[in-house]
């Protein structure tokens, strides 16, 4: 057992920025390599259980934070399953227990940021989870036809290309500890996760964006394995990256990871029926990106019953990339 603390002492300080299932999958892989881990989580969700609690109690949406807390919890599988348990009947139908827990903790502590800090302690989280901001925000998407869509839950449903994303209000502050976490990191990872509803919203917080541009850490982006109908229909990897640069800076990223995993035909057919296809690793276009971005193409996905990043493989490749690029910087 003594070996693991020694390994962790030599491990990098990592910040993961995003939300949704992509973020929680990444965290499960990374926590096996380091306990110096911070998840900075988007709080723009307004749909499902999170949206109902947001509307009823005036709180920040807990769903993405809940997923990350569960992923990093060291309290055992039973507590994690309890936190993720979703009620199937009655007035609580559709709500996850963890969302209700965070709603109650928000009332006890007085605010959502304090509730999340306390939840980190209660769940014995390896590392910590921070909401990106303590302010209630809404997403506003501008589309190529000049129309606008307001609300995270609607942005992904509108089958129109997004050309620009905004937060309302626009001048929100980062939550306490967020900027310091980014500035003290060795490695910052954006994604994987929904491009316009999980990743980019964090970059719209001015203090977060400025910290990412100022940090001495290596900053990387993990591109999604599959496109999302409406939100990124037809997007190759290069278009994902350009969208991030357009909302932050061409100088933001040091590296990008793209998956080249072959997806079985049977699974492909099921995803195509839902309007989703593999994100093309368009290496020629990726090589034209501004700045000095290193592109790493690798077998990163798992394609058993669902197509997703393999948590262990992704963490391994991220840390290998970090070590190689850090050595080149020295």
mmCIF file of C-alpha atoms in Angstrom:
data_model
loop_
_atom_site.group_PDB
_atom_site.id
_atom_site.type_symbol
_atom_site.label_atom_id
_atom_site.label_comp_id
_atom_site.label_asym_id
_atom_site.label_seq_id
_atom_site.Cartn_x
_atom_site.Cartn_y
_atom_site.Cartn_z
ATOM 1 C CA UNK A 1 0.000 0.000 0.000
ATOM 2 C CA UNK A 2 2.907 2.371 0.684
ATOM 3 C CA UNK A 3 3.857 2.261 -2.992
ATOM 4 C CA UNK A 4 0.800 4.230 -4.117
ATOM 5 C CA UNK A 5 1.370 7.346 -1.990
ATOM 6 C CA UNK A 6 4.950 7.475 -3.318
ATOM 7 C CA UNK A 7 3.700 7.223 -6.900
ATOM 8 C CA UNK A 8 1.096 9.915 -6.248
ATOM 9 C CA UNK A 9 3.769 12.245 -4.826
ATOM 10 C CA UNK A 10 5.566 12.066 -8.177
ATOM 11 C CA UNK A 11 2.388 12.488 -10.214
ATOM 12 C CA UNK A 12 1.379 15.761 -11.906
ATOM 13 C CA UNK A 13 -1.220 18.175 -10.590
ATOM 14 C CA UNK A 14 -4.105 17.862 -13.038
ATOM 15 C CA UNK A 15 -7.150 20.055 -13.681
ATOM 16 C CA UNK A 16 -9.985 18.622 -15.785
ATOM 17 C CA UNK A 17 -12.513 21.103 -17.185
ATOM 18 C CA UNK A 18 -15.871 20.073 -18.619
ATOM 19 C CA UNK A 19 -19.043 18.277 -17.663
ATOM 20 C CA UNK A 20 -21.335 15.393 -18.493
ATOM 21 C CA UNK A 21 -20.406 11.733 -18.797
ATOM 22 C CA UNK A 22 -17.209 12.523 -20.704
ATOM 23 C CA UNK A 23 -15.738 14.365 -17.733
ATOM 24 C CA UNK A 24 -16.667 11.678 -15.214
ATOM 25 C CA UNK A 25 -15.140 8.973 -17.412
ATOM 26 C CA UNK A 26 -11.875 10.893 -17.678
ATOM 27 C CA UNK A 27 -11.766 11.422 -13.909
ATOM 28 C CA UNK A 28 -12.183 7.698 -13.223
ATOM 29 C CA UNK A 29 -9.062 7.041 -15.258
ATOM 30 C CA UNK A 30 -6.989 9.900 -13.876
ATOM 31 C CA UNK A 31 -7.690 9.167 -10.204
ATOM 32 C CA UNK A 32 -5.745 5.906 -10.540
ATOM 33 C CA UNK A 33 -2.628 7.966 -11.317
ATOM 34 C CA UNK A 34 -2.889 11.061 -9.129
ATOM 35 C CA UNK A 35 -4.729 12.446 -6.128
ATOM 36 C CA UNK A 36 -3.667 15.984 -7.070
ATOM 37 C CA UNK A 37 -6.757 16.290 -9.214
ATOM 38 C CA UNK A 38 -9.318 19.080 -9.590
ATOM 39 C CA UNK A 39 -12.485 18.861 -11.675
ATOM 40 C CA UNK A 40 -13.889 22.244 -12.742
ATOM 41 C CA UNK A 41 -17.458 21.612 -13.813
ATOM 42 C CA UNK A 42 -19.885 23.563 -15.965
ATOM 43 C CA UNK A 43 -23.091 24.723 -14.259
ATOM 44 C CA UNK A 44 -25.210 25.826 -17.234
ATOM 45 C CA UNK A 45 -27.514 22.772 -17.333
ATOM 46 C CA UNK A 46 -31.232 23.572 -17.302
ATOM 47 C CA UNK A 47 -32.810 20.263 -18.314
ATOM 48 C CA UNK A 48 -33.945 17.070 -16.591
ATOM 49 C CA UNK A 49 -33.578 16.665 -12.840
ATOM 50 C CA UNK A 50 -31.035 19.496 -12.654
ATOM 51 C CA UNK A 51 -33.379 21.859 -14.467
ATOM 52 C CA UNK A 52 -36.286 20.998 -12.172
ATOM 53 C CA UNK A 53 -34.211 21.630 -9.038
ATOM 54 C CA UNK A 54 -32.770 24.797 -10.530
ATOM 55 C CA UNK A 55 -36.260 26.128 -11.217
ATOM 56 C CA UNK A 56 -37.859 24.985 -7.962
ATOM 57 C CA UNK A 57 -35.116 25.980 -5.523
ATOM 58 C CA UNK A 58 -33.255 28.688 -7.435
ATOM 59 C CA UNK A 59 -30.027 26.697 -7.053
ATOM 60 C CA UNK A 60 -27.248 25.920 -9.493
ATOM 61 C CA UNK A 61 -27.777 22.686 -11.457
ATOM 62 C CA UNK A 62 -26.222 19.744 -9.586
ATOM 63 C CA UNK A 63 -26.142 16.987 -12.227
ATOM 64 C CA UNK A 64 -22.690 17.427 -13.770
ATOM 65 C CA UNK A 65 -21.158 18.126 -10.362
ATOM 66 C CA UNK A 66 -22.839 14.975 -9.003
ATOM 67 C CA UNK A 67 -21.336 12.837 -11.778
ATOM 68 C CA UNK A 68 -17.842 14.147 -11.062
ATOM 69 C CA UNK A 69 -18.190 13.705 -7.293
ATOM 70 C CA UNK A 70 -19.300 10.108 -7.844
ATOM 71 C CA UNK A 71 -16.395 9.462 -10.228
ATOM 72 C CA UNK A 72 -13.807 10.714 -7.724
ATOM 73 C CA UNK A 73 -15.392 9.300 -4.576
ATOM 74 C CA UNK A 74 -13.266 6.918 -2.525
ATOM 75 C CA UNK A 75 -16.200 5.981 -0.301
ATOM 76 C CA UNK A 76 -16.898 2.669 -2.020
ATOM 77 C CA UNK A 77 -19.132 1.417 -4.791
ATOM 78 C CA UNK A 78 -22.307 1.303 -2.671
ATOM 79 C CA UNK A 79 -22.166 5.013 -1.847
ATOM 80 C CA UNK A 80 -21.351 5.836 -5.469
ATOM 81 C CA UNK A 81 -24.333 3.775 -6.660
ATOM 82 C CA UNK A 82 -26.522 5.479 -4.060
ATOM 83 C CA UNK A 83 -25.386 8.916 -5.233
ATOM 84 C CA UNK A 84 -26.217 7.989 -8.839
ATOM 85 C CA UNK A 85 -29.503 6.201 -8.018
ATOM 86 C CA UNK A 86 -32.419 7.658 -9.976
ATOM 87 C CA UNK A 87 -35.967 7.403 -8.637
ATOM 88 C CA UNK A 88 -38.410 5.733 -11.012
ATOM 89 C CA UNK A 89 -41.780 6.643 -9.517
ATOM 90 C CA UNK A 90 -43.635 9.157 -7.358
ATOM 91 C CA UNK A 91 -42.913 12.862 -7.000
ATOM 92 C CA UNK A 92 -39.170 12.165 -7.134
ATOM 93 C CA UNK A 93 -39.383 10.327 -10.474
ATOM 94 C CA UNK A 94 -36.412 11.270 -12.664
ATOM 95 C CA UNK A 95 -34.377 12.763 -9.833
ATOM 96 C CA UNK A 96 -30.988 11.300 -8.913
ATOM 97 C CA UNK A 97 -30.397 10.873 -5.183
ATOM 98 C CA UNK A 98 -27.147 12.830 -5.484
ATOM 99 C CA UNK A 99 -29.018 15.802 -6.941
ATOM 100 C CA UNK A 100 -31.452 15.773 -4.005
ATOM 101 C CA UNK A 101 -28.492 15.449 -1.617
ATOM 102 C CA UNK A 102 -26.788 18.508 -3.144
ATOM 103 C CA UNK A 103 -30.052 20.474 -3.055
ATOM 104 C CA UNK A 104 -30.429 19.734 0.662
ATOM 105 C CA UNK A 105 -26.765 20.512 1.325
ATOM 106 C CA UNK A 106 -27.154 23.840 -0.489
ATOM 107 C CA UNK A 107 -29.949 24.772 1.905
ATOM 108 C CA UNK A 108 -27.919 23.638 4.932
ATOM 109 C CA UNK A 109 -24.712 25.468 3.946
ATOM 110 C CA UNK A 110 -26.399 28.493 2.380
ATOM 111 C CA UNK A 111 -24.963 28.300 -1.134
ATOM 112 C CA UNK A 112 -24.066 25.785 -3.835
ATOM 113 C CA UNK A 113 -20.299 26.360 -3.789
ATOM 114 C CA UNK A 114 -20.176 25.610 -0.046
ATOM 115 C CA UNK A 115 -22.413 22.578 -0.577
ATOM 116 C CA UNK A 116 -20.030 21.128 -3.159
ATOM 117 C CA UNK A 117 -17.053 21.767 -0.888
ATOM 118 C CA UNK A 118 -18.797 19.864 1.917
ATOM 119 C CA UNK A 119 -19.797 17.059 -0.480
ATOM 120 C CA UNK A 120 -16.123 16.600 -1.386
ATOM 121 C CA UNK A 121 -15.432 15.884 2.277
ATOM 122 C CA UNK A 122 -18.462 13.670 2.914
ATOM 123 C CA UNK A 123 -17.754 11.502 -0.140
ATOM 124 C CA UNK A 124 -13.992 11.247 0.522
ATOM 125 C CA UNK A 125 -13.289 12.570 -2.951
ATOM 126 C CA UNK A 126 -9.824 11.847 -4.331
ATOM 127 C CA UNK A 127 -8.876 15.370 -5.329
ATOM 128 C CA UNK A 128 -11.728 17.870 -5.436
ATOM 129 C CA UNK A 129 -14.673 19.023 -7.519
ATOM 130 C CA UNK A 130 -15.357 22.741 -8.052
ATOM 131 C CA UNK A 131 -18.265 24.384 -9.878
ATOM 132 C CA UNK A 132 -16.894 26.738 -12.540
ATOM 133 C CA UNK A 133 -18.915 29.632 -11.127
ATOM 134 C CA UNK A 134 -21.211 30.242 -8.194
ATOM 135 C CA UNK A 135 -23.574 32.334 -10.329
ATOM 136 C CA UNK A 136 -26.678 31.060 -12.118
ATOM 137 C CA UNK A 137 -26.018 31.334 -15.851
ATOM 138 C CA UNK A 138 -27.855 30.576 -19.076
ATOM 139 C CA UNK A 139 -26.342 29.629 -22.426
ATOM 140 C CA UNK A 140 -27.241 31.653 -25.509
ATOM 141 C CA UNK A 141 -26.266 30.236 -28.903
ATOM 142 C CA UNK A 142 -26.120 32.256 -32.116
ATOM 143 C CA UNK A 143 -26.804 30.184 -35.235
ATOM 144 C CA UNK A 144 -25.614 30.532 -38.817
ATOM 145 C CA UNK A 145 -29.056 31.766 -39.930
ATOM 146 C CA UNK A 146 -28.997 34.644 -37.430
ATOM 147 C CA UNK A 147 -31.395 33.089 -34.915
ATOM 148 C CA UNK A 148 -30.613 32.540 -31.234
ATOM 149 C CA UNK A 149 -31.358 29.696 -28.828
ATOM 150 C CA UNK A 150 -31.397 30.252 -25.068
ATOM 151 C CA UNK A 151 -30.908 27.400 -22.613
ATOM 152 C CA UNK A 152 -28.418 24.532 -22.464
ATOM 153 C CA UNK A 153 -31.100 21.883 -22.890
ATOM 154 C CA UNK A 154 -32.278 23.489 -26.150
ATOM 155 C CA UNK A 155 -28.910 24.284 -27.742
ATOM 156 C CA UNK A 156 -28.189 20.637 -28.520
ATOM 157 C CA UNK A 157 -31.676 19.996 -29.870
ATOM 158 C CA UNK A 158 -31.778 22.755 -32.473
ATOM 159 C CA UNK A 159 -30.554 21.322 -35.762
ATOM 160 C CA UNK A 160 -28.659 24.467 -36.754
ATOM 161 C CA UNK A 161 -24.915 25.141 -36.669
ATOM 162 C CA UNK A 162 -23.744 27.223 -33.704
ATOM 163 C CA UNK A 163 -21.450 30.072 -34.704
ATOM 164 C CA UNK A 164 -21.098 31.740 -31.311
ATOM 165 C CA UNK A 165 -21.932 30.944 -27.719
ATOM 166 C CA UNK A 166 -22.530 33.439 -24.907
ATOM 167 C CA UNK A 167 -23.260 33.332 -21.193
ATOM 168 C CA UNK A 168 -26.062 35.344 -19.657
ATOM 169 C CA UNK A 169 -25.027 37.257 -17.589
ATOM 170 C CA UNK A 170 -21.763 37.728 -19.472
ATOM 171 C CA UNK A 171 -19.533 39.062 -16.693
ATOM 172 C CA UNK A 172 -19.720 36.199 -14.184
ATOM 173 C CA UNK A 173 -16.823 35.505 -11.846
ATOM 174 C CA UNK A 174 -15.148 32.141 -11.442
ATOM 175 C CA UNK A 175 -15.960 30.274 -8.246
ATOM 176 C CA UNK A 176 -13.405 30.503 -5.399
ATOM 177 C CA UNK A 177 -10.304 28.307 -5.890
ATOM 178 C CA UNK A 178 -10.924 27.821 -9.635
ATOM 179 C CA UNK A 179 -8.334 30.314 -10.895
ATOM 180 C CA UNK A 180 -5.727 29.186 -8.349
ATOM 181 C CA UNK A 181 -6.281 25.550 -9.363
ATOM 182 C CA UNK A 182 -5.592 26.379 -13.018
ATOM 183 C CA UNK A 183 -2.538 28.499 -12.217
ATOM 184 C CA UNK A 184 -1.019 25.820 -9.954
ATOM 185 C CA UNK A 185 -1.634 22.908 -12.337
ATOM 186 C CA UNK A 186 0.955 20.958 -14.300
ATOM 187 C CA UNK A 187 -1.644 19.723 -16.788
ATOM 188 C CA UNK A 188 -5.065 21.112 -17.738
ATOM 189 C CA UNK A 189 -7.435 18.950 -19.789
ATOM 190 C CA UNK A 190 -10.502 20.251 -21.625
ATOM 191 C CA UNK A 191 -13.101 17.613 -22.491
ATOM 192 C CA UNK A 192 -14.148 15.127 -23.511
ATOM 193 C CA UNK A 193 -17.773 16.217 -23.486
ATOM 194 C CA UNK A 194 -20.423 18.071 -25.435
ATOM 195 C CA UNK A 195 -18.559 20.828 -27.268
ATOM 196 C CA UNK A 196 -21.044 23.668 -26.888
ATOM 197 C CA UNK A 197 -22.795 22.639 -23.681
ATOM 198 C CA UNK A 198 -20.052 21.086 -21.508
ATOM 199 C CA UNK A 199 -16.652 22.375 -22.670
ATOM 200 C CA UNK A 200 -16.969 25.850 -24.209
ATOM 201 C CA UNK A 201 -19.275 27.297 -21.480
ATOM 202 C CA UNK A 202 -16.337 27.196 -19.061
ATOM 203 C CA UNK A 203 -14.214 29.228 -21.484
ATOM 204 C CA UNK A 204 -16.851 31.981 -21.520
ATOM 205 C CA UNK A 205 -16.051 32.832 -17.897
ATOM 206 C CA UNK A 206 -13.468 35.589 -18.312
ATOM 207 C CA UNK A 207 -11.356 34.649 -15.292
ATOM 208 C CA UNK A 208 -11.214 31.002 -16.390
ATOM 209 C CA UNK A 209 -10.212 31.908 -19.934
ATOM 210 C CA UNK A 210 -7.529 34.346 -18.749
ATOM 211 C CA UNK A 211 -6.128 31.802 -16.292
ATOM 212 C CA UNK A 212 -5.896 29.165 -19.033
ATOM 213 C CA UNK A 213 -3.906 31.564 -21.197
ATOM 214 C CA UNK A 214 -1.622 32.561 -18.307
ATOM 215 C CA UNK A 215 -1.005 29.201 -16.618
ATOM 216 C CA UNK A 216 2.418 27.558 -16.955
ATOM 217 C CA UNK A 217 0.592 24.219 -17.255
ATOM 218 C CA UNK A 218 0.315 22.241 -20.456
ATOM 219 C CA UNK A 219 -3.238 22.657 -21.796
ATOM 220 C CA UNK A 220 -4.813 19.910 -23.891
ATOM 221 C CA UNK A 221 -8.163 19.102 -25.460
ATOM 222 C CA UNK A 222 -9.636 15.607 -25.740
ATOM 223 C CA UNK A 223 -11.819 15.530 -28.828
ATOM 224 C CA UNK A 224 -15.071 13.579 -28.717
ATOM 225 C CA UNK A 225 -15.272 10.137 -30.297
ATOM 226 C CA UNK A 226 -18.720 10.678 -31.846
ATOM 227 C CA UNK A 227 -20.541 13.713 -33.207
ATOM 228 C CA UNK A 228 -23.739 14.883 -31.519
ATOM 229 C CA UNK A 229 -26.833 15.451 -33.599
ATOM 230 C CA UNK A 230 -27.597 19.151 -33.901
ATOM 231 C CA UNK A 231 -24.711 20.326 -31.744
ATOM 232 C CA UNK A 232 -21.787 19.024 -33.818
ATOM 233 C CA UNK A 233 -23.378 17.284 -36.824
ATOM 234 C CA UNK A 234 -20.724 16.792 -39.499
ATOM 235 C CA UNK A 235 -17.903 18.207 -37.359
ATOM 236 C CA UNK A 236 -14.477 16.618 -37.927
ATOM 237 C CA UNK A 237 -11.878 16.953 -35.174
ATOM 238 C CA UNK A 238 -10.432 20.167 -36.627
ATOM 239 C CA UNK A 239 -13.787 21.928 -36.410
ATOM 240 C CA UNK A 240 -14.130 20.976 -32.739
ATOM 241 C CA UNK A 241 -10.704 22.477 -32.058
ATOM 242 C CA UNK A 242 -11.368 25.637 -34.073
ATOM 243 C CA UNK A 243 -14.596 26.230 -32.134
ATOM 244 C CA UNK A 244 -12.614 26.122 -28.883
ATOM 245 C CA UNK A 245 -9.978 28.479 -30.262
ATOM 246 C CA UNK A 246 -12.660 30.860 -31.569
ATOM 247 C CA UNK A 247 -14.154 31.135 -28.075
ATOM 248 C CA UNK A 248 -10.823 31.444 -26.256
ATOM 249 C CA UNK A 249 -7.637 32.036 -28.255
ATOM 250 C CA UNK A 250 -5.620 30.358 -31.042
ATOM 251 C CA UNK A 251 -2.813 30.118 -28.464
ATOM 252 C CA UNK A 252 -4.863 28.228 -25.872
ATOM 253 C CA UNK A 253 -3.890 24.630 -26.617
ATOM 254 C CA UNK A 254 -0.580 22.800 -26.427
ATOM 255 C CA UNK A 255 -1.965 19.486 -27.666
ATOM 256 C CA UNK A 256 -5.092 17.731 -28.925
ATOM 257 C CA UNK A 257 -5.966 14.045 -28.555
ATOM 258 C CA UNK A 258 -8.118 12.464 -31.268
ATOM 259 C CA UNK A 259 -9.371 8.890 -31.323
ATOM 260 C CA UNK A 260 -8.720 6.545 -34.238
ATOM 261 C CA UNK A 261 -10.520 3.523 -32.756
ATOM 262 C CA UNK A 262 -12.405 1.467 -35.345
ATOM 263 C CA UNK A 263 -16.097 1.236 -34.414
ATOM 264 C CA UNK A 264 -17.938 -2.045 -35.194
ATOM 265 C CA UNK A 265 -20.487 -1.773 -38.021
ATOM 266 C CA UNK A 266 -23.377 -2.892 -35.809
ATOM 267 C CA UNK A 267 -22.743 -0.071 -33.355
ATOM 268 C CA UNK A 268 -22.185 2.423 -36.162
ATOM 269 C CA UNK A 269 -25.603 1.632 -37.609
ATOM 270 C CA UNK A 270 -27.282 2.263 -34.252
ATOM 271 C CA UNK A 271 -25.500 5.594 -33.823
ATOM 272 C CA UNK A 272 -26.191 6.682 -37.405
ATOM 273 C CA UNK A 273 -29.892 6.088 -36.763
ATOM 274 C CA UNK A 274 -29.582 8.715 -34.011
ATOM 275 C CA UNK A 275 -27.720 11.143 -36.269
ATOM 276 C CA UNK A 276 -24.291 10.464 -34.775
ATOM 277 C CA UNK A 277 -21.114 9.372 -36.590
ATOM 278 C CA UNK A 278 -17.445 9.034 -35.580
ATOM 279 C CA UNK A 279 -15.553 12.311 -35.370
ATOM 280 C CA UNK A 280 -13.147 12.205 -38.315
ATOM 281 C CA UNK A 281 -9.485 12.569 -37.393
ATOM 282 C CA UNK A 282 -8.799 14.943 -40.311
ATOM 283 C CA UNK A 283 -5.053 15.139 -39.787
ATOM 284 C CA UNK A 284 -4.390 17.372 -42.808
ATOM 285 C CA UNK A 285 -6.723 20.073 -41.466
ATOM 286 C CA UNK A 286 -5.530 19.584 -37.901
ATOM 287 C CA UNK A 287 -1.974 20.241 -39.075
ATOM 288 C CA UNK A 288 -3.103 23.684 -40.310
ATOM 289 C CA UNK A 289 -4.301 24.841 -36.895
ATOM 290 C CA UNK A 290 -2.718 28.074 -35.649
ATOM 291 C CA UNK A 291 -0.144 28.033 -32.888
ATOM 292 C CA UNK A 292 2.151 25.163 -31.972
ATOM 293 C CA UNK A 293 -0.507 22.533 -31.283
ATOM 294 C CA UNK A 294 0.707 18.944 -31.073
ATOM 295 C CA UNK A 295 -1.834 16.488 -32.533
ATOM 296 C CA UNK A 296 -1.853 12.983 -31.035
ATOM 297 C CA UNK A 297 -3.986 10.355 -32.777
ATOM 298 C CA UNK A 298 -4.458 7.159 -30.768
ATOM 299 C CA UNK A 299 -6.739 4.223 -30.054
ATOM 300 C CA UNK A 300 -8.675 5.870 -27.217
ATOM 301 C CA UNK A 301 -12.204 4.506 -27.369
ATOM 302 C CA UNK A 302 -14.141 1.566 -26.036
ATOM 303 C CA UNK A 303 -16.854 0.210 -28.323
ATOM 304 C CA UNK A 304 -18.588 -2.650 -26.541
ATOM 305 C CA UNK A 305 -22.240 -1.703 -26.082
ATOM 306 C CA UNK A 306 -21.636 2.040 -26.322
ATOM 307 C CA UNK A 307 -18.961 4.178 -27.951
ATOM 308 C CA UNK A 308 -17.032 6.180 -25.389
ATOM 309 C CA UNK A 309 -13.492 6.926 -24.319
ATOM 310 C CA UNK A 310 -11.794 4.100 -22.470
ATOM 311 C CA UNK A 311 -11.042 5.745 -19.111
ATOM 312 C CA UNK A 312 -7.821 3.866 -18.384
ATOM 313 C CA UNK A 313 -6.431 4.168 -21.906
ATOM 314 C CA UNK A 314 -7.270 7.870 -22.112
ATOM 315 C CA UNK A 315 -5.567 8.599 -18.791
ATOM 316 C CA UNK A 316 -2.470 6.649 -19.869
ATOM 317 C CA UNK A 317 -2.158 8.541 -23.170
ATOM 318 C CA UNK A 318 -2.762 11.902 -21.502
ATOM 319 C CA UNK A 319 -0.027 11.333 -18.945
ATOM 320 C CA UNK A 320 2.381 9.937 -21.545
ATOM 321 C CA UNK A 321 1.746 13.057 -23.646
ATOM 322 C CA UNK A 322 2.280 15.283 -20.621
ATOM 323 C CA UNK A 323 5.612 13.634 -19.775
ATOM 324 C CA UNK A 324 6.851 13.848 -23.363
ATOM 325 C CA UNK A 325 5.876 17.490 -23.874
ATOM 326 C CA UNK A 326 7.229 18.522 -20.470
ATOM 327 C CA UNK A 327 10.558 16.894 -21.350
ATOM 328 C CA UNK A 328 10.624 18.824 -24.637
ATOM 329 C CA UNK A 329 9.957 22.072 -22.765
ATOM 330 C CA UNK A 330 12.838 21.523 -20.346
#
